[in-house]
Short mmCIF file of C-alpha atoms in Angstrom, two decimals:
data_model
loop_
_atom_site.label_atom_id
_atom_site.label_comp_id
_atom_site.label_asym_id
_atom_site.label_seq_id
_atom_site.Cartn_x
_atom_site.Cartn_y
_atom_site.Cartn_z
CA MET A 1 -1.76 12.26 -17.74
CA ILE A 2 -5.19 13.55 -16.70
CA TYR A 3 -5.43 15.38 -13.38
CA ARG A 4 -8.59 16.02 -11.38
CA LYS A 5 -9.08 17.83 -8.09
CA VAL A 6 -10.64 15.96 -5.17
CA LYS A 7 -13.79 17.85 -4.25
CA THR A 8 -13.98 18.29 -0.50
CA ASN A 9 -14.80 21.12 1.88
CA LEU A 10 -11.94 20.01 4.13
CA SER A 11 -9.32 21.47 1.79
CA ARG A 12 -10.51 24.95 2.75
CA THR A 13 -9.90 24.44 6.46
CA LEU A 14 -6.66 22.41 6.43
CA SER A 15 -3.71 24.02 8.20
CA SER A 16 -0.54 24.87 6.29
CA ILE A 17 1.24 21.80 7.70
CA GLU A 18 -1.65 19.51 6.74
CA GLN A 19 -1.70 21.04 3.26
CA ASP A 20 2.03 20.30 2.93
CA LYS A 21 1.37 16.66 3.83
CA ALA A 22 -1.53 16.48 1.37
CA THR A 23 0.74 17.94 -1.30
CA SER A 24 3.31 15.23 -0.50
CA ASP A 25 0.60 12.64 -1.08
CA ASP A 26 -0.16 14.30 -4.43
CA TYR A 27 3.49 13.99 -5.48
CA VAL A 28 3.43 10.30 -4.55
CA LYS A 29 0.36 9.74 -6.74
CA CYS A 30 1.92 11.54 -9.71
CA ILE A 31 5.08 9.46 -9.43
CA LEU A 32 3.17 6.17 -9.13
CA ALA A 33 1.12 7.14 -12.20
CA ASP A 34 4.27 7.67 -14.31
CA PRO A 35 4.16 5.11 -17.18
CA GLN A 36 7.53 3.61 -16.20
CA ILE A 37 6.50 3.05 -12.58
CA ALA A 38 3.06 1.80 -13.61
CA ALA A 39 4.74 -0.63 -16.05
CA TYR A 40 6.84 -2.10 -13.22
CA ILE A 41 3.69 -2.62 -11.14
CA VAL A 42 1.80 -4.20 -14.06
CA GLN A 43 4.73 -6.50 -14.85
CA ALA A 44 4.78 -7.82 -11.28
CA LEU A 45 1.05 -8.38 -10.86
CA VAL A 46 -0.73 -9.00 -14.17
CA PRO A 47 0.15 -12.54 -15.45
CA GLU A 48 -0.19 -11.63 -19.14
CA PHE A 49 2.64 -9.09 -18.76
CA LYS A 50 5.08 -10.96 -16.49
CA GLU A 51 7.34 -12.06 -19.34
CA MET A 52 7.37 -8.65 -21.03
CA GLU A 53 10.05 -6.04 -20.46
CA ALA A 54 8.82 -2.95 -18.65
CA GLU A 55 9.59 -0.66 -21.60
CA LYS A 56 7.37 -2.81 -23.85
CA ILE A 57 4.50 -2.57 -21.36
CA ILE A 58 4.46 1.24 -21.44
CA PRO A 59 2.66 1.49 -24.84
CA CYS A 60 -0.03 -0.87 -23.43
CA ILE A 61 -0.91 1.60 -20.65
CA GLY A 62 -3.75 3.99 -21.38
CA GLU A 63 -3.80 7.55 -20.09
CA PRO A 64 -3.99 7.56 -16.27
CA THR A 65 -6.41 9.75 -14.34
CA VAL A 66 -4.94 11.04 -11.06
CA MET A 67 -6.93 12.60 -8.23
CA LEU A 68 -5.08 15.42 -6.41
CA ARG A 69 -5.88 17.46 -3.30
CA PHE A 70 -3.84 20.56 -4.22
CA PRO A 71 -3.04 20.40 -7.96
CA GLU A 72 -2.33 24.13 -8.01
CA ARG A 73 0.76 23.48 -5.86
CA LEU A 74 2.03 21.03 -8.47
CA GLY A 75 1.32 23.43 -11.30
CA VAL A 76 -0.83 20.97 -13.27
CA LYS A 77 -3.89 21.63 -15.40
CA ILE A 78 -7.18 20.17 -14.19
CA GLN A 79 -9.35 18.32 -16.71
CA ASN A 80 -13.00 17.46 -16.28
CA VAL A 81 -12.71 13.66 -16.42
CA ASN A 82 -14.46 11.53 -13.82
CA ASN A 83 -12.42 9.26 -11.56
CA GLU A 84 -15.19 8.68 -9.04
CA SER A 85 -17.51 5.74 -8.54
CA VAL A 86 -20.93 6.92 -7.38
CA ASP A 87 -23.74 4.63 -6.30
CA GLU A 88 -27.04 5.96 -4.94
CA ASP A 89 -27.15 3.29 -2.22
CA ASP A 90 -23.44 2.72 -1.49
CA GLY A 91 -22.14 6.27 -1.74
CA LYS A 92 -18.98 7.51 -3.48
CA ILE A 93 -15.41 6.29 -3.69
CA ILE A 94 -12.55 8.21 -5.31
CA TYR A 95 -9.73 6.30 -7.03
CA ASP A 96 -6.21 7.73 -6.53
CA ILE A 97 -5.00 6.50 -9.92
CA LYS A 98 -6.95 4.68 -12.60
CA PHE A 99 -6.05 3.67 -16.15
CA PRO A 100 -6.95 1.15 -18.89
CA LEU A 101 -4.40 -1.52 -19.82
CA TYR A 102 -4.39 -3.18 -23.24
CA TYR A 103 -3.04 -6.65 -24.08
CA ASN A 104 -2.48 -8.11 -27.56
CA GLY A 105 -3.52 -4.92 -29.29
CA LYS A 106 -6.92 -3.95 -27.90
CA ARG A 107 -8.47 -7.40 -27.95
CA LYS A 108 -8.14 -7.74 -24.18
CA GLU A 109 -8.47 -4.82 -21.82
CA PHE A 110 -7.94 -4.45 -18.08
CA ILE A 111 -8.89 -1.65 -15.70
CA ILE A 112 -6.13 -0.82 -13.20
CA ASN A 113 -6.46 1.16 -9.97
CA ILE A 114 -3.45 2.08 -7.81
CA GLU A 115 -3.87 3.41 -4.27
CA ALA A 116 -1.11 4.97 -2.12
CA GLN A 117 -1.79 3.98 1.49
CA LYS A 118 0.21 5.28 4.48
CA SER A 119 -0.74 2.35 6.70
CA SER A 120 -2.35 -1.08 6.53
CA LYS A 121 -2.80 -1.38 10.31
CA LYS A 122 -6.31 -1.80 11.68
CA SER A 123 -5.33 0.20 14.76
CA LYS A 124 -4.84 3.26 12.56
CA LEU A 125 -7.51 2.69 9.93
CA GLY A 126 -10.29 1.36 12.14
CA TYR A 127 -10.97 -1.52 9.72
CA GLN A 128 -9.22 -4.42 7.98
CA LEU A 129 -7.64 -3.08 4.79
CA GLY A 130 -8.35 -6.40 3.03
CA ASN A 131 -12.06 -5.72 3.35
CA ARG A 132 -11.67 -2.32 1.70
CA ILE A 133 -9.68 -3.91 -1.12
CA ALA A 134 -12.50 -6.45 -1.61
CA TYR A 135 -15.02 -3.58 -1.74
CA TYR A 136 -13.00 -1.74 -4.41
CA MET A 137 -12.77 -4.95 -6.46
CA GLY A 138 -16.54 -5.33 -6.33
CA ARG A 139 -17.24 -1.70 -7.21
CA MET A 140 -14.83 -1.76 -10.15
CA ILE A 141 -16.76 -4.74 -11.53
CA SER A 142 -20.30 -3.51 -10.86
CA GLU A 143 -19.72 0.01 -12.24
CA GLN A 144 -18.90 -1.45 -15.68
CA LYS A 145 -22.58 -2.14 -16.42
CA GLY A 146 -23.81 0.58 -18.69
CA THR A 147 -20.28 1.74 -19.53
CA GLU A 148 -18.22 -1.29 -20.59
CA PHE A 149 -21.18 -3.59 -21.33
CA VAL A 150 -24.96 -3.38 -21.63
CA ASN A 151 -27.87 -5.73 -21.09
CA SER A 152 -26.58 -9.31 -20.74
CA ASN A 153 -23.30 -8.91 -22.65
CA TYR A 154 -21.27 -10.16 -19.68
CA ASP A 155 -18.45 -11.39 -21.91
CA ASP A 156 -17.53 -7.72 -22.41
CA LEU A 157 -16.76 -7.43 -18.70
CA LYS A 158 -13.14 -6.34 -18.20
CA SER A 159 -10.75 -7.74 -15.60
CA VAL A 160 -9.98 -5.30 -12.78
CA TYR A 161 -6.94 -4.86 -10.54
CA THR A 162 -6.94 -2.68 -7.44
CA ILE A 163 -3.36 -2.38 -6.16
CA TRP A 164 -2.57 -0.90 -2.76
CA ILE A 165 0.93 0.28 -1.85
CA CYS A 166 1.41 0.54 1.91
CA MET A 167 4.41 2.40 3.28
CA ASP A 168 4.70 1.50 6.96
CA THR A 169 6.05 -2.05 6.76
CA LYS A 170 8.71 -3.28 9.19
CA LYS A 171 12.16 -4.00 7.80
CA SER A 172 11.66 -7.79 7.67
CA GLU A 173 8.11 -7.81 6.31
CA ASP A 174 8.39 -6.46 2.75
CA SER A 175 5.85 -8.50 0.79
CA ILE A 176 3.22 -8.69 -1.93
CA ILE A 177 -0.16 -10.29 -1.24
CA GLU A 178 -2.55 -11.16 -4.07
CA PHE A 179 -6.34 -11.32 -3.74
CA GLY A 180 -8.78 -12.84 -6.18
CA MET A 181 -11.52 -15.32 -6.94
CA LYS A 182 -10.62 -19.01 -7.28
CA SER A 183 -12.71 -21.81 -8.78
CA SER A 184 -12.73 -25.27 -7.20
CA LEU A 185 -14.69 -28.46 -7.84
CA ILE A 186 -16.60 -29.67 -4.76
CA TYR A 187 -18.54 -32.49 -6.46
CA GLY A 188 -18.50 -34.52 -9.64
CA LYS A 189 -16.12 -34.93 -12.54
CA ILE A 190 -15.43 -32.32 -15.18
CA LYS A 191 -12.63 -31.97 -17.70
CA LYS A 192 -12.11 -28.26 -17.25
CA ILE A 193 -13.12 -26.04 -14.35
CA PRO A 194 -14.05 -22.53 -15.55
CA GLN A 195 -11.74 -19.95 -14.00
CA ILE A 196 -12.88 -16.44 -13.10
CA ASP A 197 -10.06 -13.93 -13.46
CA LYS A 198 -12.08 -10.72 -13.38
CA LEU A 199 -11.56 -9.68 -9.74
CA ASN A 200 -7.97 -9.04 -8.68
CA GLY A 201 -6.40 -7.16 -5.82
CA ALA A 202 -2.92 -6.77 -4.38
CA LEU A 203 -1.29 -5.32 -1.29
CA ILE A 204 2.35 -4.25 -1.70
CA ASN A 205 4.09 -3.76 1.65
CA VAL A 206 7.01 -1.35 1.29
CA ARG A 207 9.42 -1.06 4.21
CA THR A 208 9.66 2.15 6.18
CA ARG A 209 12.93 4.08 6.54
CA ALA A 210 14.16 2.34 3.40
CA THR A 211 17.56 4.06 3.40
CA LYS A 212 18.38 2.39 6.73
CA ASN A 213 17.85 -1.06 5.26
CA LYS A 214 21.37 -2.10 4.21
CA LYS A 215 20.04 -4.74 1.83
CA GLN A 216 17.69 -4.05 -1.04
CA SER A 217 14.48 -6.06 -1.11
CA LYS A 218 14.86 -9.33 -3.00
CA ASN A 219 11.70 -8.36 -4.87
CA LYS A 220 12.52 -6.04 -7.76
CA LEU A 221 9.28 -4.04 -7.60
CA ILE A 222 9.51 -3.44 -3.84
CA GLY A 223 13.20 -2.56 -4.14
CA MET A 224 12.40 0.03 -6.80
CA LEU A 225 9.53 1.54 -4.78
CA GLU A 226 11.67 1.69 -1.64
CA GLU A 227 14.39 3.56 -3.48
CA LEU A 228 11.88 5.79 -5.21
CA PHE A 229 10.46 7.03 -1.89
CA SER A 230 13.60 6.79 0.22
CA LYS A 231 15.25 9.76 1.92
CA SER A 232 18.39 9.40 -0.20
CA GLU A 233 19.94 12.44 -1.81
CA PHE A 234 18.26 13.06 -5.17
CA ILE A 235 21.45 12.59 -7.23
CA GLU A 236 22.20 9.25 -5.52
CA LYS A 237 18.59 8.12 -5.85
CA LYS A 238 18.50 9.02 -9.54
CA LYS A 239 21.70 7.05 -10.20
CA ILE A 240 20.40 3.90 -8.45
CA LEU A 241 17.03 4.05 -10.23
CA GLU A 242 18.74 4.42 -13.60
CA GLU A 243 21.50 1.84 -13.12
CA ASP A 244 19.74 -0.81 -10.99
CA TYR A 245 16.20 -0.54 -12.30
CA GLY A 246 16.60 0.86 -15.80
CA LEU A 247 14.38 3.90 -15.26
CA LYS A 248 14.83 6.71 -17.74
CA MET A 249 14.47 10.08 -16.07
CA SER A 250 11.98 12.05 -18.13
CA MET A 251 11.74 15.76 -17.34
CA GLU A 252 8.37 15.21 -15.70
CA LEU A 253 9.42 12.26 -13.51
CA GLU A 254 12.70 13.89 -12.51
CA GLY A 255 10.87 17.12 -11.72
CA ARG A 256 8.29 15.36 -9.54
CA MET A 257 10.99 13.49 -7.64
CA SER A 258 13.05 16.63 -7.16
CA GLU A 259 10.04 18.59 -5.90
CA MET A 260 8.95 15.85 -3.54
CA CYS A 261 10.92 17.32 -0.65
CA ASN A 262 8.05 16.92 1.83
CA VAL A 263 7.95 13.16 1.40
CA SER A 264 10.95 13.02 3.74
CA ASP A 265 8.67 14.50 6.39
CA TYR A 266 6.24 11.71 5.65
CA TRP A 267 8.87 9.04 6.32
CA GLU A 268 9.82 10.77 9.57
CA GLU A 269 6.14 10.78 10.55
CA VAL A 270 5.88 7.03 9.88
CA ALA A 271 9.11 6.34 11.76
CA THR A 272 7.91 8.43 14.71
CA GLU A 273 4.59 6.60 14.85
CA GLU A 274 6.38 3.25 14.67
CA GLY A 275 8.75 4.35 17.44
CA LYS A 276 5.81 5.37 19.64
CA GLU A 277 4.17 1.99 19.12
CA ILE A 278 7.35 0.12 20.05
CA GLY A 279 7.83 2.40 23.06
CA GLU A 280 4.31 1.70 24.33
CA LYS A 281 4.84 -2.06 24.02
CA GLN A 282 8.17 -1.90 25.81
CA LYS A 283 6.58 0.19 28.57
CA ILE A 284 4.06 -2.59 29.27
CA ILE A 285 6.87 -5.16 29.21
CA SER A 286 8.81 -3.11 31.77
CA GLN A 287 5.73 -2.88 34.00
CA VAL A 288 5.14 -6.65 33.79
CA VAL A 289 8.80 -7.34 34.64
CA LYS A 290 8.59 -5.19 37.79
CA LYS A 291 5.45 -7.03 38.92
CA LEU A 292 7.01 -10.39 38.04
CA GLN A 293 10.03 -9.62 40.20
CA LYS A 294 7.61 -9.19 43.10
CA ASP A 295 6.34 -12.75 42.44
CA LYS A 296 2.94 -11.60 41.24
CA SER A 297 0.83 -13.93 39.09
CA VAL A 298 -0.52 -13.22 35.59
CA ALA A 299 -3.97 -12.54 37.05
CA GLU A 300 -2.58 -10.13 39.65
CA ILE A 301 -0.48 -8.26 37.09
CA ALA A 302 -3.41 -8.00 34.67
CA ASP A 303 -5.55 -6.60 37.49
CA ASP A 304 -2.88 -4.10 38.55
CA LEU A 305 -2.28 -2.85 35.00
CA GLU A 306 -5.97 -3.02 34.04
CA GLU A 307 -5.18 -5.26 31.07
CA LYS A 308 -6.68 -8.55 29.91
CA GLU A 309 -4.89 -11.71 31.05
CA GLU A 310 -4.44 -12.84 27.43
CA VAL A 311 -2.40 -9.65 26.82
CA ILE A 312 -0.21 -10.11 29.91
CA ALA A 313 0.31 -13.91 29.68
CA PRO A 314 2.67 -14.00 26.64
CA ILE A 315 4.71 -11.10 28.07
CA TYR A 316 4.90 -12.88 31.42
CA GLU A 317 6.11 -16.15 29.81
CA ALA A 318 8.66 -14.40 27.59
CA ALA A 319 10.03 -12.41 30.54
CA LEU A 320 10.14 -15.51 32.73
CA SER A 321 12.24 -17.32 30.09
CA MET A 322 14.92 -14.61 30.45
CA LYS A 323 15.17 -14.71 34.21
CA PRO A 324 17.16 -13.19 35.93
CA ASP A 325 18.25 -10.62 33.30
CA TYR A 326 14.80 -9.44 32.19
CA ASP A 327 16.18 -7.40 29.27
CA VAL A 328 13.14 -5.42 28.02
CA GLU A 329 14.41 -5.07 24.43
CA LYS A 330 15.22 -8.78 24.16
CA ILE A 331 11.81 -9.67 25.59
CA TYR A 332 10.19 -7.40 22.99
CA GLU A 333 12.19 -9.07 20.18
CA LEU A 334 11.19 -12.53 21.45
CA LEU A 335 7.51 -11.54 21.52
CA GLU A 336 7.72 -10.21 17.95
CA LYS A 337 9.43 -13.42 16.82
CA ASN A 338 6.77 -15.56 18.51
CA LYS A 339 4.05 -13.47 16.87
CA LYS A 340 5.45 -14.25 13.41
CA LEU A 341 5.65 -17.98 14.18
CA ALA A 342 2.10 -18.12 15.51
#
C-alpha cells in the first residue's frame, strides 16, 4: 500500500481533539484500502466481478494509494506518489483511496476511487453529494488524457468507479445507489444500441450505531462494513468478520482495527448529531401542538413560530390526526413515515 500525506496548512493549527478525529479518519481509509475489504466492494459494484469470490478478486487489485492527514501517528512510510487531480481551471481534488483494477489478465483495466464520507446530508455538506460524485466521475475520465491515452486513442479510455461510503444512515435506510451513463434510442431503428460503461459512481449508505441494530443488513457488503466500524469489542468483531464474512485477519488489518479506538468517538459524534436533529424536529412539533390546542390555524402558527406554512402544514395535519393525545414522538414517527412514502 502506498501512503501519501495530504498537504494542507490546516494540519498545523488543528487542536489535539481535531487531530484525534483526523487520525480516526486515516484509520478508516487504511482499513477500506485493505485488499480484502476492497475486494468486497468491487464484488458488489463492478459487474465483471460479481460472480467471482472475493479472495479471487484480490490478485486483480493493483496497489492502492491512500491519502492521510497524520501518517506519522499511524507509523507508516510516506511515498512520493501522486493521488491528486489538478486542473488549472477547475482546481485540485484529492482522492482518499485510488487503485487500478485488472480483469481477464490485464486486457481490461478499471480505475477505482473509494471515499469515506461522514455524512450525505445537504444540511451538513452545503451541497448535494450526488453532484460531487458526478464531478469526481467526470474528473477521473478527463484526467486520463495524456496518461492513459494520447491524441484520439479514445478506445484506451478506462472505466472509472468513484464509490462513496456514508456513515450516518438511519437504521431503516441502509442502501446502495448506483450512478452512471445510460444509452437510449429516441428515434429510428437500430439492432444494437452502443452502451457507455466508462462513468460509474456509487453511494453506500451504512447505518449509524450499527451495534444497536439487532438485525444485520440483508446486503452482505453493508453488513460487513457495519460490523467493521461498529463499537463492538475487538475480539467479538474479529470473530464475526472471520466467521460470517470470511475475512482473514492479516497482521496489518488486525493492527489497524485494534488501533482504531477513536472511531468509537466518531460513532458517538454521529449519534449525538442525529439526536440533536431529532430533538429539534420534536421541539417544533411540540410548539405546533401547543398552538393547535389553542385552536390556531396553520397560518397563525407559522406566523407565531416564524416558519413557512409549508413547514408547519404537515406537522399540523399529523398532529390533528392524533387528537386528543398529541403524542409528540408518535407524530414525529408519522411524519418520517409520510416522508418516505412521498
